[in-house]
């Protein structure tokens, strides 16, 4: 039996900690792959181990947990798998800054000692993150927690690299990459952030190499080019013009003398050049610009690198060698001016690529790196998206599929090697020589799964060496891009490749992979569609198929069936919330103040639609949030409603009370049961279709307005009447218990606590593992719900009239309803007892207009206040109950106040300086205030007229 009372106030901290511990200790969320129930799986986006979580993580967590808890209630065999990401560049940058602050470099420690330090960092940061996720109430399987550098994920990375290399999809070659001088590593295109900066456009003369007489005949002695990066002209190998530009047609094939260097460079024609832009002449530096690199490939131009990987000029830069790239820029400009080659300098605002991690401008550099051939993989993903039988994956909202598809089109090869120590070391071994030696771009190599396999491959391919000096191998010192291992996340976390490794595609799959792959839904922000979503589908297209057939006999190789894209969390000023912007909020601050359930509910309820950003108001001085405070108030409302029920159920539970007899149901019972069924139906549909914000709003309105504000009030008198209380108890218990189940995905701790109080179940039995309430379609009654809504409005009108009259709560007054609709009149008569109880009515009369007129004539001209709701007129006779003169005086004051406000607002709007120059939002607010004042004035006049 339930306790007679819950504590008077709700303690979120104690309640949440107790249930989190109970769920985890019992293994409530540790599913068995062999258990019954349709599989449903989610692998959470792994947070980077770079410190602690931010509000974006809390938002993502709330959405995912809402989805998986609902699916559990629906009887699915649910796996929600947690984990963290090693975040190569980010973590190594943090650690190197720590070392530098102490006067050390990572080289002073050596690779092994540095990696030990990185693992210590991971233990601290990863532990903090896991603790935060637990505080949020994540119903994940902590026994299956993964880390992108754990043994299983590392084995998957090695296997994936080898398979992709065997398929010819991974290669090593020289290519122009984005180089970050700050981190000393290549970064992918997606790790480059374009920023608008104020710079300059320098115009230079490049003299023609032809003799003066020939130049005079051509009519030119030089060409003029413009550049934002003068330092790179030292590596120019051509000047390009558009082949259709008549100004330069005679010059194509001629040569120019490169100023400061003296090198002869050709004039080439290339379609990439826009004749209308600038002078129509473009300097070509193939080793330092991706577009120039492409021009260079088309015209077989030499590649001359003049900037080193540390951001200084190298020996090929001649007299500028050793200068920082930005210092060299100024020096080159000065030298060009001294030689008379500087034409002009213009201010120029343009986009500059910055390293997302290093926060410095990236340098396009030629470098020998490892690459994945992206186009064959992207093509498979495009085909799946265009599948006529159903696009894979299904994006919610659908518009994000275009963003995904566009990125998969005209895609460049993916540079996957990083010059770092923290990460997955590339499983390639160089044959350095019989006695060892430096690795060069031409050093032969083998790709293998371990050192022994590498040794065997090398000896088979290159010979065994001499007896005294066997083949010497050295593993590639570089590591893989973090997104390589993240791209395997949906299947590496489920045990891939298992016994299918070592090129044995016929081996059995791990049980988790066989049961829960493909995963059901990926929940993530739109900002990593490129970084992560596409990478996972591309990797799966190569690794989760045997030829053209998905592995394991499944119907698809796609790593997830749905992709639910959500927006960003924005602050009180509508700015994106982030640590770097200084406007982030630590979720724990709000959890400590309001509880995890309040934060979760507030975040989900704010979702206006899938993919939309949400705004979280926050007072930084007091660490308070009106949004979350409203959710906390909702939690308190539910707490008090359940306490009320426990005090009125006579010690019984929903199970012991049983279902109410249909014949015993009163009007309010039939209405609330219809609404309960309607909310059940709508909430299930919204949860299923990812309409999570709409589900939260619907449950809030039902619980607060219909259950607490109306139904509880309507049954209070019946709960004290032995002849009526059993049915009232049955309906109340049923409504509250089913409401708590429906709220559980959103507010798991609170609902678990209240459900136990209501049901009397042992603490080892969890609401989290119960079934979704069965839908009682027979209870659905559209007409009753519409009619009851009219009844509620009628009661509101009576209450408003009592407030206008200034009646005390203890005073009763007659209430008269006038309507021409017979069905509405019948409803009001059936609800007379309810109306009497909720309006303190002395008596309730329901009349037709003709009956009302006859009654009025018989009683004389009785003073009454009147109100209207739809087709219903409400009269509240007040003569003899209130001081009419005092009431008239109060109404006249209200009218005067409203008229004064109308005059001021109308005058403002009539002023051209205000109406034409004020911000549109301010003018709109003024108009809205005027309309409100006019309505108040009209109402006051009507009340005065009613008084006579």
mmCIF file of N, CA, C and O in Angstrom, residues 822-903:
data_model
loop_
_atom_site.group_PDB
_atom_site.id
_atom_site.type_symbol
_atom_site.label_atom_id
_atom_site.label_comp_id
_atom_site.label_asym_id
_atom_site.label_seq_id
_atom_site.Cartn_x
_atom_site.Cartn_y
_atom_site.Cartn_z
ATOM 1 N N UNK A 822 -29.639 23.890 -27.319
ATOM 2 C CA UNK A 822 -30.220 22.932 -26.383
ATOM 3 C C UNK A 822 -29.169 21.987 -25.798
ATOM 4 O O UNK A 822 -29.238 21.627 -24.616
ATOM 5 N N UNK A 823 -28.193 21.563 -26.650
ATOM 6 C CA UNK A 823 -27.180 20.625 -26.129
ATOM 7 C C UNK A 823 -26.285 21.287 -25.085
ATOM 8 O O UNK A 823 -25.864 20.663 -24.105
ATOM 9 N N UNK A 824 -25.999 22.601 -25.273
ATOM 10 C CA UNK A 824 -25.197 23.319 -24.291
ATOM 11 C C UNK A 824 -25.988 23.511 -23.000
ATOM 12 O O UNK A 824 -25.458 23.353 -21.890
ATOM 13 N N UNK A 825 -27.259 23.806 -23.147
ATOM 14 C CA UNK A 825 -28.113 23.955 -21.969
ATOM 15 C C UNK A 825 -28.179 22.649 -21.181
ATOM 16 O O UNK A 825 -28.108 22.642 -19.937
ATOM 17 N N UNK A 826 -28.275 21.527 -21.905
ATOM 18 C CA UNK A 826 -28.329 20.219 -21.234
ATOM 19 C C UNK A 826 -27.033 19.941 -20.476
ATOM 20 O O UNK A 826 -27.048 19.419 -19.355
ATOM 21 N N UNK A 827 -25.909 20.290 -21.093
ATOM 22 C CA UNK A 827 -24.616 20.083 -20.437
ATOM 23 C C UNK A 827 -24.525 20.910 -19.153
ATOM 24 O O UNK A 827 -24.097 20.414 -18.097
ATOM 25 N N UNK A 828 -24.944 22.168 -19.219
ATOM 26 C CA UNK A 828 -24.872 23.050 -18.053
ATOM 27 C C UNK A 828 -25.775 22.535 -16.928
ATOM 28 O O UNK A 828 -25.425 22.605 -15.746
ATOM 29 N N UNK A 829 -26.938 22.014 -17.296
ATOM 30 C CA UNK A 829 -27.827 21.476 -16.267
ATOM 31 C C UNK A 829 -27.226 20.234 -15.616
ATOM 32 O O UNK A 829 -27.316 20.040 -14.402
ATOM 33 N N UNK A 830 -26.574 19.377 -16.453
ATOM 34 C CA UNK A 830 -25.936 18.177 -15.903
ATOM 35 C C UNK A 830 -24.784 18.548 -14.969
ATOM 36 O O UNK A 830 -24.502 17.842 -13.997
ATOM 37 N N UNK A 831 -24.143 19.676 -15.259
ATOM 38 C CA UNK A 831 -22.977 20.096 -14.473
ATOM 39 C C UNK A 831 -23.327 21.091 -13.392
ATOM 40 O O UNK A 831 -22.428 21.733 -12.828
ATOM 41 N N UNK A 832 -24.604 21.216 -13.062
ATOM 42 C CA UNK A 832 -25.013 22.226 -12.076
ATOM 43 C C UNK A 832 -24.269 22.075 -10.750
ATOM 44 O O UNK A 832 -23.821 23.052 -10.144
ATOM 45 N N UNK A 833 -24.104 20.851 -10.283
ATOM 46 C CA UNK A 833 -23.421 20.639 -8.998
ATOM 47 C C UNK A 833 -21.969 21.089 -9.080
ATOM 48 O O UNK A 833 -21.427 21.688 -8.142
ATOM 49 N N UNK A 834 -21.318 20.793 -10.212
ATOM 50 C CA UNK A 834 -19.930 21.211 -10.389
ATOM 51 C C UNK A 834 -19.822 22.732 -10.462
ATOM 52 O O UNK A 834 -18.922 23.338 -9.860
ATOM 53 N N UNK A 835 -20.725 23.357 -11.205
ATOM 54 C CA UNK A 835 -20.703 24.819 -11.340
ATOM 55 C C UNK A 835 -20.926 25.471 -9.976
ATOM 56 O O UNK A 835 -20.235 26.422 -9.602
ATOM 57 N N UNK A 836 -21.857 24.924 -9.230
ATOM 58 C CA UNK A 836 -22.156 25.462 -7.898
ATOM 59 C C UNK A 836 -20.923 25.396 -7.001
ATOM 60 O O UNK A 836 -20.587 26.355 -6.302
ATOM 61 N N UNK A 837 -20.221 24.258 -7.052
ATOM 62 C CA UNK A 837 -19.059 24.082 -6.185
ATOM 63 C C UNK A 837 -17.908 25.004 -6.584
ATOM 64 O O UNK A 837 -17.204 25.540 -5.731
ATOM 65 N N UNK A 838 -17.707 25.212 -7.890
ATOM 66 C CA UNK A 838 -16.535 25.957 -8.354
ATOM 67 C C UNK A 838 -16.777 27.456 -8.445
ATOM 68 O O UNK A 838 -15.823 28.215 -8.629
ATOM 69 N N UNK A 839 -18.035 27.894 -8.345
ATOM 70 C CA UNK A 839 -18.304 29.342 -8.466
ATOM 71 C C UNK A 839 -18.985 29.914 -7.232
ATOM 72 O O UNK A 839 -19.339 31.092 -7.228
ATOM 73 N N UNK A 840 -19.143 29.087 -6.193
ATOM 74 C CA UNK A 840 -19.838 29.537 -4.978
ATOM 75 C C UNK A 840 -21.236 30.073 -5.327
ATOM 76 O O UNK A 840 -21.684 31.103 -4.807
ATOM 77 N N UNK A 841 -21.903 29.378 -6.236
ATOM 78 C CA UNK A 841 -23.209 29.858 -6.701
ATOM 79 C C UNK A 841 -24.283 29.595 -5.655
ATOM 80 O O UNK A 841 -24.355 28.516 -5.048
ATOM 81 N N UNK A 842 -25.127 30.578 -5.440
ATOM 82 C CA UNK A 842 -26.287 30.393 -4.556
ATOM 83 C C UNK A 842 -27.283 29.450 -5.222
ATOM 84 O O UNK A 842 -27.873 28.575 -4.597
ATOM 85 N N UNK A 843 -27.453 29.641 -6.505
ATOM 86 C CA UNK A 843 -28.264 28.749 -7.329
ATOM 87 C C UNK A 843 -27.806 28.933 -8.780
ATOM 88 O O UNK A 843 -27.214 29.948 -9.123
ATOM 89 N N UNK A 844 -28.065 27.960 -9.607
ATOM 90 C CA UNK A 844 -27.691 28.013 -11.018
ATOM 91 C C UNK A 844 -28.945 27.847 -11.844
ATOM 92 O O UNK A 844 -29.707 26.872 -11.668
ATOM 93 N N UNK A 845 -29.160 28.804 -12.747
ATOM 94 C CA UNK A 845 -30.312 28.738 -13.650
ATOM 95 C C UNK A 845 -29.800 28.676 -15.086
ATOM 96 O O UNK A 845 -28.887 29.424 -15.454
ATOM 97 N N UNK A 846 -30.372 27.790 -15.874
ATOM 98 C CA UNK A 846 -30.033 27.679 -17.294
ATOM 99 C C UNK A 846 -31.315 27.967 -18.073
ATOM 100 O O UNK A 846 -32.288 27.201 -18.018
ATOM 101 N N UNK A 847 -31.339 29.088 -18.782
ATOM 102 C CA UNK A 847 -32.555 29.578 -19.428
ATOM 103 C C UNK A 847 -32.322 29.870 -20.905
ATOM 104 O O UNK A 847 -31.196 30.133 -21.331
ATOM 105 N N UNK A 848 -33.426 29.850 -21.641
ATOM 106 C CA UNK A 848 -33.383 30.384 -22.999
ATOM 107 C C UNK A 848 -33.520 31.890 -22.900
ATOM 108 O O UNK A 848 -33.969 32.406 -21.866
ATOM 109 N N UNK A 849 -33.152 32.668 -23.919
ATOM 110 C CA UNK A 849 -33.310 34.124 -23.850
ATOM 111 C C UNK A 849 -34.739 34.535 -23.529
ATOM 112 O O UNK A 849 -34.975 35.499 -22.791
ATOM 113 N N UNK A 850 -35.732 33.787 -24.053
ATOM 114 C CA UNK A 850 -37.126 34.132 -23.795
ATOM 115 C C UNK A 850 -37.471 33.898 -22.322
ATOM 116 O O UNK A 850 -38.144 34.721 -21.683
ATOM 117 N N UNK A 851 -36.987 32.783 -21.782
ATOM 118 C CA UNK A 851 -37.220 32.502 -20.365
ATOM 119 C C UNK A 851 -36.562 33.545 -19.491
ATOM 120 O O UNK A 851 -37.118 33.981 -18.478
ATOM 121 N N UNK A 852 -35.381 33.971 -19.897
ATOM 122 C CA UNK A 852 -34.661 34.975 -19.121
ATOM 123 C C UNK A 852 -35.419 36.289 -19.116
ATOM 124 O O UNK A 852 -35.514 36.977 -18.084
ATOM 125 N N UNK A 853 -35.971 36.664 -20.275
ATOM 126 C CA UNK A 853 -36.711 37.932 -20.370
ATOM 127 C C UNK A 853 -37.957 37.881 -19.497
ATOM 128 O O UNK A 853 -38.291 38.847 -18.791
ATOM 129 N N UNK A 854 -38.638 36.747 -19.512
ATOM 130 C CA UNK A 854 -39.844 36.604 -18.699
ATOM 131 C C UNK A 854 -39.514 36.666 -17.215
ATOM 132 O O UNK A 854 -40.198 37.311 -16.425
ATOM 133 N N UNK A 855 -38.400 36.014 -16.832
ATOM 134 C CA UNK A 855 -37.990 36.026 -15.425
ATOM 135 C C UNK A 855 -37.605 37.416 -14.994
ATOM 136 O O UNK A 855 -37.917 37.868 -13.883
ATOM 137 N N UNK A 856 -36.941 38.152 -15.885
ATOM 138 C CA UNK A 856 -36.500 39.506 -15.557
ATOM 139 C C UNK A 856 -37.706 40.418 -15.366
ATOM 140 O O UNK A 856 -37.744 41.272 -14.463
ATOM 141 N N UNK A 857 -38.735 40.261 -16.207
ATOM 142 C CA UNK A 857 -39.929 41.099 -16.105
ATOM 143 C C UNK A 857 -40.654 40.827 -14.788
ATOM 144 O O UNK A 857 -41.172 41.734 -14.136
ATOM 145 N N UNK A 858 -40.656 39.549 -14.401
ATOM 146 C CA UNK A 858 -41.358 39.188 -13.166
ATOM 147 C C UNK A 858 -40.657 39.744 -11.945
ATOM 148 O O UNK A 858 -41.290 40.136 -10.959
ATOM 149 N N UNK A 859 -39.329 39.835 -11.998
ATOM 150 C CA UNK A 859 -38.560 40.268 -10.827
ATOM 151 C C UNK A 859 -38.229 41.749 -10.862
ATOM 152 O O UNK A 859 -37.659 42.279 -9.906
ATOM 153 N N UNK A 860 -38.549 42.420 -11.949
ATOM 154 C CA UNK A 860 -38.187 43.829 -12.049
ATOM 155 C C UNK A 860 -36.778 43.985 -12.602
ATOM 156 O O UNK A 860 -36.093 43.027 -12.932
ATOM 157 N N UNK A 861 -36.379 45.210 -12.713
ATOM 158 C CA UNK A 861 -35.070 45.531 -13.317
ATOM 159 C C UNK A 861 -33.946 45.256 -12.315
ATOM 160 O O UNK A 861 -33.496 46.155 -11.609
ATOM 161 N N UNK A 862 -33.517 43.985 -12.238
ATOM 162 C CA UNK A 862 -32.481 43.584 -11.277
ATOM 163 C C UNK A 862 -31.099 43.880 -11.831
ATOM 164 O O UNK A 862 -30.809 43.555 -12.988
ATOM 165 N N UNK A 863 -30.252 44.501 -11.003
ATOM 166 C CA UNK A 863 -28.885 44.824 -11.445
ATOM 167 C C UNK A 863 -28.057 43.542 -11.545
ATOM 168 O O UNK A 863 -28.053 42.731 -10.613
ATOM 169 N N UNK A 864 -27.302 43.390 -12.673
ATOM 170 C CA UNK A 864 -26.455 42.196 -12.863
ATOM 171 C C UNK A 864 -25.284 42.545 -13.753
ATOM 172 O O UNK A 864 -25.394 43.399 -14.646
ATOM 173 N N UNK A 865 -24.165 41.887 -13.496
ATOM 174 C CA UNK A 865 -23.020 41.970 -14.403
ATOM 175 C C UNK A 865 -23.174 40.874 -15.447
ATOM 176 O O UNK A 865 -23.644 39.766 -15.141
ATOM 177 N N UNK A 866 -22.765 41.182 -16.694
ATOM 178 C CA UNK A 866 -22.944 40.220 -17.783
ATOM 179 C C UNK A 866 -21.608 39.916 -18.449
ATOM 180 O O UNK A 866 -20.716 40.754 -18.511
ATOM 181 N N UNK A 867 -21.495 38.697 -18.915
ATOM 182 C CA UNK A 867 -20.328 38.281 -19.673
ATOM 183 C C UNK A 867 -20.750 37.339 -20.779
ATOM 184 O O UNK A 867 -21.843 36.761 -20.740
ATOM 185 N N UNK A 868 -19.891 37.160 -21.782
ATOM 186 C CA UNK A 868 -20.225 36.322 -22.933
ATOM 187 C C UNK A 868 -19.078 35.346 -23.191
ATOM 188 O O UNK A 868 -17.908 35.696 -23.108
ATOM 189 N N UNK A 869 -19.442 34.116 -23.507
ATOM 190 C CA UNK A 869 -18.483 33.105 -23.936
ATOM 191 C C UNK A 869 -19.101 32.361 -25.105
ATOM 192 O O UNK A 869 -20.010 31.541 -24.928
ATOM 193 N N UNK A 870 -18.642 32.669 -26.320
ATOM 194 C CA UNK A 870 -19.215 32.035 -27.500
ATOM 195 C C UNK A 870 -20.688 32.360 -27.631
ATOM 196 O O UNK A 870 -21.084 33.520 -27.665
ATOM 197 N N UNK A 871 -21.523 31.309 -27.653
ATOM 198 C CA UNK A 871 -22.968 31.488 -27.793
ATOM 199 C C UNK A 871 -23.663 31.478 -26.436
ATOM 200 O O UNK A 871 -24.877 31.288 -26.353
ATOM 201 N N UNK A 872 -22.909 31.692 -25.387
ATOM 202 C CA UNK A 872 -23.457 31.662 -24.039
ATOM 203 C C UNK A 872 -23.336 33.032 -23.394
ATOM 204 O O UNK A 872 -22.273 33.649 -23.421
ATOM 205 N N UNK A 873 -24.439 33.519 -22.815
ATOM 206 C CA UNK A 873 -24.417 34.753 -22.041
ATOM 207 C C UNK A 873 -24.520 34.380 -20.561
ATOM 208 O O UNK A 873 -25.312 33.510 -20.173
ATOM 209 N N UNK A 874 -23.675 35.029 -19.744
ATOM 210 C CA UNK A 874 -23.630 34.734 -18.316
ATOM 211 C C UNK A 874 -24.057 35.988 -17.563
ATOM 212 O O UNK A 874 -23.548 37.090 -17.822
ATOM 213 N N UNK A 875 -24.995 35.827 -16.639
ATOM 214 C CA UNK A 875 -25.449 36.939 -15.802
ATOM 215 C C UNK A 875 -25.148 36.628 -14.348
ATOM 216 O O UNK A 875 -25.396 35.510 -13.868
ATOM 217 N N UNK A 876 -24.613 37.636 -13.653
ATOM 218 C CA UNK A 876 -24.359 37.507 -12.230
ATOM 219 C C UNK A 876 -25.127 38.613 -11.503
ATOM 220 O O UNK A 876 -24.665 39.755 -11.404
ATOM 221 N N UNK A 877 -26.337 38.317 -11.020
ATOM 222 C CA UNK A 877 -27.104 39.321 -10.271
ATOM 223 C C UNK A 877 -26.355 39.689 -8.992
ATOM 224 O O UNK A 877 -25.973 38.817 -8.207
ATOM 225 N N UNK A 878 -26.134 40.983 -8.787
ATOM 226 C CA UNK A 878 -25.327 41.399 -7.645
ATOM 227 C C UNK A 878 -26.050 42.377 -6.728
ATOM 228 O O UNK A 878 -25.494 42.796 -5.705
ATOM 229 N N UNK A 879 -27.273 42.741 -7.096
ATOM 230 C CA UNK A 879 -27.982 43.718 -6.276
ATOM 231 C C UNK A 879 -28.206 43.135 -4.881
ATOM 232 O O UNK A 879 -28.666 42.011 -4.721
ATOM 233 N N UNK A 880 -27.856 43.932 -3.879
ATOM 234 C CA UNK A 880 -27.973 43.487 -2.508
ATOM 235 C C UNK A 880 -26.753 42.748 -2.005
ATOM 236 O O UNK A 880 -26.652 42.445 -0.815
ATOM 237 N N UNK A 881 -25.814 42.441 -2.910
ATOM 238 C CA UNK A 881 -24.607 41.710 -2.512
ATOM 239 C C UNK A 881 -23.391 42.609 -2.405
ATOM 240 O O UNK A 881 -22.453 42.321 -1.646
ATOM 241 N N UNK A 882 -23.368 43.706 -3.185
ATOM 242 C CA UNK A 882 -22.203 44.586 -3.190
ATOM 243 C C UNK A 882 -22.673 46.030 -3.121
ATOM 244 O O UNK A 882 -23.838 46.341 -3.394
ATOM 245 N N UNK A 883 -21.755 46.927 -2.762
ATOM 246 C CA UNK A 883 -22.008 48.365 -2.769
ATOM 247 C C UNK A 883 -21.921 48.827 -4.216
ATOM 248 O O UNK A 883 -20.823 48.969 -4.778
ATOM 249 N N UNK A 884 -23.081 49.079 -4.835
ATOM 250 C CA UNK A 884 -23.096 49.398 -6.265
ATOM 251 C C UNK A 884 -22.399 50.714 -6.559
ATOM 252 O O UNK A 884 -21.737 50.866 -7.588
ATOM 253 N N UNK A 885 -22.516 51.685 -5.663
ATOM 254 C CA UNK A 885 -21.846 52.974 -5.897
ATOM 255 C C UNK A 885 -20.323 52.801 -5.885
ATOM 256 O O UNK A 885 -19.619 53.391 -6.699
ATOM 257 N N UNK A 886 -19.849 52.011 -4.923
ATOM 258 C CA UNK A 886 -18.399 51.768 -4.852
ATOM 259 C C UNK A 886 -17.922 51.026 -6.106
ATOM 260 O O UNK A 886 -16.854 51.319 -6.663
ATOM 261 N N UNK A 887 -18.714 50.069 -6.563
ATOM 262 C CA UNK A 887 -18.360 49.320 -7.764
ATOM 263 C C UNK A 887 -18.347 50.236 -8.977
ATOM 264 O O UNK A 887 -17.437 50.174 -9.820
ATOM 265 N N UNK A 888 -19.393 51.106 -9.059
ATOM 266 C CA UNK A 888 -19.444 52.045 -10.182
ATOM 267 C C UNK A 888 -18.212 52.955 -10.168
ATOM 268 O O UNK A 888 -17.589 53.205 -11.191
ATOM 269 N N UNK A 889 -17.819 53.444 -8.988
ATOM 270 C CA UNK A 889 -16.649 54.310 -8.882
ATOM 271 C C UNK A 889 -15.380 53.598 -9.333
ATOM 272 O O UNK A 889 -14.532 54.179 -10.012
ATOM 273 N N UNK A 890 -15.240 52.327 -8.974
ATOM 274 C CA UNK A 890 -14.061 51.562 -9.369
ATOM 275 C C UNK A 890 -14.011 51.373 -10.886
ATOM 276 O O UNK A 890 -12.951 51.492 -11.518
ATOM 277 N N UNK A 891 -15.175 51.085 -11.470
ATOM 278 C CA UNK A 891 -15.225 50.908 -12.918
ATOM 279 C C UNK A 891 -14.933 52.209 -13.652
ATOM 280 O O UNK A 891 -14.278 52.219 -14.707
ATOM 281 N N UNK A 892 -15.421 53.328 -13.100
ATOM 282 C CA UNK A 892 -15.148 54.622 -13.730
ATOM 283 C C UNK A 892 -13.652 54.949 -13.685
ATOM 284 O O UNK A 892 -13.099 55.505 -14.625
ATOM 285 N N UNK A 893 -12.993 54.578 -12.575
ATOM 286 C CA UNK A 893 -11.537 54.769 -12.496
ATOM 287 C C UNK A 893 -10.814 53.919 -13.541
ATOM 288 O O UNK A 893 -9.890 54.372 -14.209
ATOM 289 N N UNK A 894 -11.265 52.679 -13.685
ATOM 290 C CA UNK A 894 -10.655 51.796 -14.691
ATOM 291 C C UNK A 894 -10.824 52.374 -16.089
ATOM 292 O O UNK A 894 -9.909 52.345 -16.912
ATOM 293 N N UNK A 895 -12.024 52.925 -16.340
ATOM 294 C CA UNK A 895 -12.288 53.508 -17.658
ATOM 295 C C UNK A 895 -11.405 54.731 -17.896
ATOM 296 O O UNK A 895 -10.827 54.893 -18.974
ATOM 297 N N UNK A 896 -11.289 55.590 -16.889
ATOM 298 C CA UNK A 896 -10.458 56.792 -17.043
ATOM 299 C C UNK A 896 -9.002 56.420 -17.298
ATOM 300 O O UNK A 896 -8.323 57.034 -18.139
ATOM 301 N N UNK A 897 -8.537 55.425 -16.573
ATOM 302 C CA UNK A 897 -7.148 54.984 -16.760
ATOM 303 C C UNK A 897 -6.933 54.455 -18.170
ATOM 304 O O UNK A 897 -5.942 54.770 -18.842
ATOM 305 N N UNK A 898 -7.871 53.660 -18.646
ATOM 306 C CA UNK A 898 -7.747 53.095 -19.992
ATOM 307 C C UNK A 898 -7.798 54.189 -21.053
ATOM 308 O O UNK A 898 -7.040 54.177 -22.034
ATOM 309 N N UNK A 899 -8.706 55.168 -20.867
ATOM 310 C CA UNK A 899 -8.827 56.251 -21.855
ATOM 311 C C UNK A 899 -7.564 57.109 -21.889
ATOM 312 O O UNK A 899 -7.151 57.571 -22.949
ATOM 313 N N UNK A 900 -6.956 57.342 -20.725
ATOM 314 C CA UNK A 900 -5.706 58.106 -20.683
ATOM 315 C C UNK A 900 -4.601 57.351 -21.426
ATOM 316 O O UNK A 900 -3.814 57.926 -22.192
ATOM 317 N N UNK A 901 -4.574 56.034 -21.240
ATOM 318 C CA UNK A 901 -3.569 55.213 -21.922
ATOM 319 C C UNK A 901 -3.802 55.234 -23.423
ATOM 320 O O UNK A 901 -2.860 55.325 -24.227
ATOM 321 N N UNK A 902 -5.075 55.178 -23.822
ATOM 322 C CA UNK A 902 -5.412 55.206 -25.251
ATOM 323 C C UNK A 902 -4.943 56.505 -25.882
ATOM 324 O O UNK A 902 -4.342 56.513 -26.965
ATOM 325 N N UNK A 903 -5.182 57.608 -25.199
ATOM 326 C CA UNK A 903 -4.784 58.909 -25.728
ATOM 327 C C UNK A 903 -3.272 58.985 -25.940
ATOM 328 O O UNK A 903 -2.783 59.449 -26.985
#
